[in-house]
PDB file of C-alpha atoms in Angstrom:
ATOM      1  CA  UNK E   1      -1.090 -23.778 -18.440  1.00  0.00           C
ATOM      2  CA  UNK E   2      -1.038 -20.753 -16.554  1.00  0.00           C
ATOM      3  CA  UNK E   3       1.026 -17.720 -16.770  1.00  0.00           C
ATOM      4  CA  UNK E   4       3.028 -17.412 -13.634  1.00  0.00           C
ATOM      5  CA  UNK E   5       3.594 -13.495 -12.614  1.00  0.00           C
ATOM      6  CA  UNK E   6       6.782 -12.672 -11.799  1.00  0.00           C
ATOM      7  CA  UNK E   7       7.329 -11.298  -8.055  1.00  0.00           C
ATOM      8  CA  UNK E   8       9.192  -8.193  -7.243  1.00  0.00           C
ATOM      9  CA  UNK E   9      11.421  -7.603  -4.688  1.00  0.00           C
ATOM     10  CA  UNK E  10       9.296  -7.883  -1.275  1.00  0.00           C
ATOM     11  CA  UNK E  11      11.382  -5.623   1.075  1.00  0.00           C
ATOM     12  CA  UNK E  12      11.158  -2.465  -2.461  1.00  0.00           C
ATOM     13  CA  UNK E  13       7.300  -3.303  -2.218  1.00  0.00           C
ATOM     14  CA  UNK E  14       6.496  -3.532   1.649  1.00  0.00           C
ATOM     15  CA  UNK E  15       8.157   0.383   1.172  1.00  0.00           C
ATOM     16  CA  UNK E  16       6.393   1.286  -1.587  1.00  0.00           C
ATOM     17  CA  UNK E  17       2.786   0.009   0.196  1.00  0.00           C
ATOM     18  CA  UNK E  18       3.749   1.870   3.362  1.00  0.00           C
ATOM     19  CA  UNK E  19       4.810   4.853   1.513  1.00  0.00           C
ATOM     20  CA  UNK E  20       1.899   5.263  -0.551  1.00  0.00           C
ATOM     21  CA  UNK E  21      -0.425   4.654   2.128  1.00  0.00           C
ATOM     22  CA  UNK E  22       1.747   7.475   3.883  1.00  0.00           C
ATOM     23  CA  UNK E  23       0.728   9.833   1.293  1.00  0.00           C
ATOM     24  CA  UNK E  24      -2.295   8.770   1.627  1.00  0.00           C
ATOM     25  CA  UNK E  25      -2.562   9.748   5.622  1.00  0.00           C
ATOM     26  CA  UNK E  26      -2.768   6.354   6.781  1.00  0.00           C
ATOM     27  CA  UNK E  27      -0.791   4.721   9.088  1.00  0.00           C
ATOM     28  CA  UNK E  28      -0.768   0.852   8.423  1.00  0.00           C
ATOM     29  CA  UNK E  29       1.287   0.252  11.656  1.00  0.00           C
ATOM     30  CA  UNK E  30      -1.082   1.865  13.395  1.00  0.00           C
ATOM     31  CA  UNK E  31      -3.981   0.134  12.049  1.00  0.00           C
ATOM     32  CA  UNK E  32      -2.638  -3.194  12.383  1.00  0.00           C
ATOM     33  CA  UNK E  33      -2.085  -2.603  16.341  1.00  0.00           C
ATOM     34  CA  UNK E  34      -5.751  -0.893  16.581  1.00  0.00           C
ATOM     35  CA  UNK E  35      -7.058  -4.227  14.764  1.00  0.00           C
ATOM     36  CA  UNK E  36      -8.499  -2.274  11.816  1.00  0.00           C
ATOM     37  CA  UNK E  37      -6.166  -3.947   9.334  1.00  0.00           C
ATOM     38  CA  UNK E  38      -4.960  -8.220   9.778  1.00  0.00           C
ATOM     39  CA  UNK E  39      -1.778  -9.290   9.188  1.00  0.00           C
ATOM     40  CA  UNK E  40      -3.132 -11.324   6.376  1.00  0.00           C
ATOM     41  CA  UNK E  41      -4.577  -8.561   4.571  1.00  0.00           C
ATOM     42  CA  UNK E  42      -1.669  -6.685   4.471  1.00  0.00           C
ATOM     43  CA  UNK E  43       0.521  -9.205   3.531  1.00  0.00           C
ATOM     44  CA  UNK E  44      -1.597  -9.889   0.699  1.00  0.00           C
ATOM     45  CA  UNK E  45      -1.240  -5.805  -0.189  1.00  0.00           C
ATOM     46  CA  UNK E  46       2.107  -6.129  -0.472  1.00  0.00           C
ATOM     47  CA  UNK E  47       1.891  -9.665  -2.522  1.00  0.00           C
ATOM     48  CA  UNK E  48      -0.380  -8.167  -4.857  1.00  0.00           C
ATOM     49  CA  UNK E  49       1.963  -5.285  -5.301  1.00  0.00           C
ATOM     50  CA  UNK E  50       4.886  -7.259  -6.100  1.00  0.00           C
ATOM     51  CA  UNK E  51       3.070  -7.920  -8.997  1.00  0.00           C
ATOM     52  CA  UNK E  52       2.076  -4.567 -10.766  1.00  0.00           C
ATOM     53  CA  UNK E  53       4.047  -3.443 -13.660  1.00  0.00           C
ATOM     54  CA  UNK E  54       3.931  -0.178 -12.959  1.00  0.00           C
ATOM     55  CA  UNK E  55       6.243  -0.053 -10.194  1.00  0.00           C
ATOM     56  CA  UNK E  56       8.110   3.123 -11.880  1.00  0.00           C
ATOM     57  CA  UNK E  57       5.151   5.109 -12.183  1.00  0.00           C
ATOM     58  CA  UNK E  58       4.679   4.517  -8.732  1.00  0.00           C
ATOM     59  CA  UNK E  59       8.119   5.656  -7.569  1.00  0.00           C
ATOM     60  CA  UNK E  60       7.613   8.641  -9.555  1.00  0.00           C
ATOM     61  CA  UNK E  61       4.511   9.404  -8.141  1.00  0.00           C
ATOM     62  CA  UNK E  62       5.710   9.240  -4.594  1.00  0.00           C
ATOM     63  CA  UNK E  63       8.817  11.363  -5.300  1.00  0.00           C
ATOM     64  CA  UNK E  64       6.689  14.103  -6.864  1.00  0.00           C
ATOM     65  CA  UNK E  65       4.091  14.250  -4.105  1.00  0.00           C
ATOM     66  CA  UNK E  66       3.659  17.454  -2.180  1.00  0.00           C
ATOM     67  CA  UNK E  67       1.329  16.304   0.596  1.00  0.00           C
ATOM     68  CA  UNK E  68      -1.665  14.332   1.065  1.00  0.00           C
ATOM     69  CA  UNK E  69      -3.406  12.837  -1.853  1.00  0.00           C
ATOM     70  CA  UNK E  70      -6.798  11.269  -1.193  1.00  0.00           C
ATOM     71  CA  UNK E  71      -6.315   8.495  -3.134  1.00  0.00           C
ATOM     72  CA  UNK E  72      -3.073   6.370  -4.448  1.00  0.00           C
ATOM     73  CA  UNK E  73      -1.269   6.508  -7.891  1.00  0.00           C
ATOM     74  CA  UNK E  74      -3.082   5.769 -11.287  1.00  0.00           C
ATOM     75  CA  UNK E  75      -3.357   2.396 -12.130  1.00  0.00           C
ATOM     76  CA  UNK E  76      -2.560   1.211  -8.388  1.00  0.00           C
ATOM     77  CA  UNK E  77      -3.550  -2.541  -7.681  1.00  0.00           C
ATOM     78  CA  UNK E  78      -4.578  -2.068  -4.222  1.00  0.00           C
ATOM     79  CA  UNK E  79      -6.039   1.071  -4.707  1.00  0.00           C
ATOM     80  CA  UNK E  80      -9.176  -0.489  -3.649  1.00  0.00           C
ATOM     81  CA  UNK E  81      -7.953  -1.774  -0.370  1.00  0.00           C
ATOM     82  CA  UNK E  82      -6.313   1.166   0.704  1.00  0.00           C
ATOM     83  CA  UNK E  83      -9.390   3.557  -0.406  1.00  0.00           C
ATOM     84  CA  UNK E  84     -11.477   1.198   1.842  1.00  0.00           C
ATOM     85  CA  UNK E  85      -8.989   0.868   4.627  1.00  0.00           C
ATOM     86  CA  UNK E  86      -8.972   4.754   4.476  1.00  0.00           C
ATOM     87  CA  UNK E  87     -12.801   5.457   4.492  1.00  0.00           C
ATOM     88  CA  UNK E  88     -13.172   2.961   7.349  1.00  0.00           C
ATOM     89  CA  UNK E  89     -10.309   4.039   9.367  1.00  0.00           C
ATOM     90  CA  UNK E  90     -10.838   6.966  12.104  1.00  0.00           C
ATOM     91  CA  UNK E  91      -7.220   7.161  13.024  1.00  0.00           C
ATOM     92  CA  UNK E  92      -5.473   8.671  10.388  1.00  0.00           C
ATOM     93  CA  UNK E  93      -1.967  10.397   9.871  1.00  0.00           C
ATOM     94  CA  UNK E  94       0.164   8.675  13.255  1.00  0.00           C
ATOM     95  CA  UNK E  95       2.762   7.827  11.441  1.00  0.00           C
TER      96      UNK E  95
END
């Protein structure tokens, strides 16, 4: 049998993906209307982070960040995805 993950809230972790990606200068509404990110991929961002343990760490992060960071916090689980989104994204910072 499995182990089955247990979800966190989705509405605290569609605000934490959209804030770190803030930090990060990208603008996921933005890149959703410009086509660069799907619906389904950033549903699945938020999915995925509903299920990191370090949700804390995160928060923290975010409240002690003084401006753009190039990439998201430590340990991050869709570090990748945002990292890619942010190299292959030429409209950055419209929030």
């Amino acid at each position: 049998m499995g182990i089955i993950a247990r979800l966190g809230d989705p509405d605290r972790h569609f605000w934490l993906v959209r804030s770190v990606a803030r930090v990060m200068d990208l603008d996921l509404g933005g890149a959703l209307a410009r086509g660069e990110l799907h619906r389904d991929d950033y549903r699945a961002f938020i999915n995925r982070c509903r299920t990191c343990p370090l949700v804390d760490a995160c928060q923290n992060w975010l409240a002690s960040s003084t401006g753009p960071s190039e990439t998201p916090p430590a340990g991050c689980l869709i570090s990748a995805d945002l990292n890619r989104l942010k190299r292959e994204t030429p409209n950055k910072g419209t929030h």
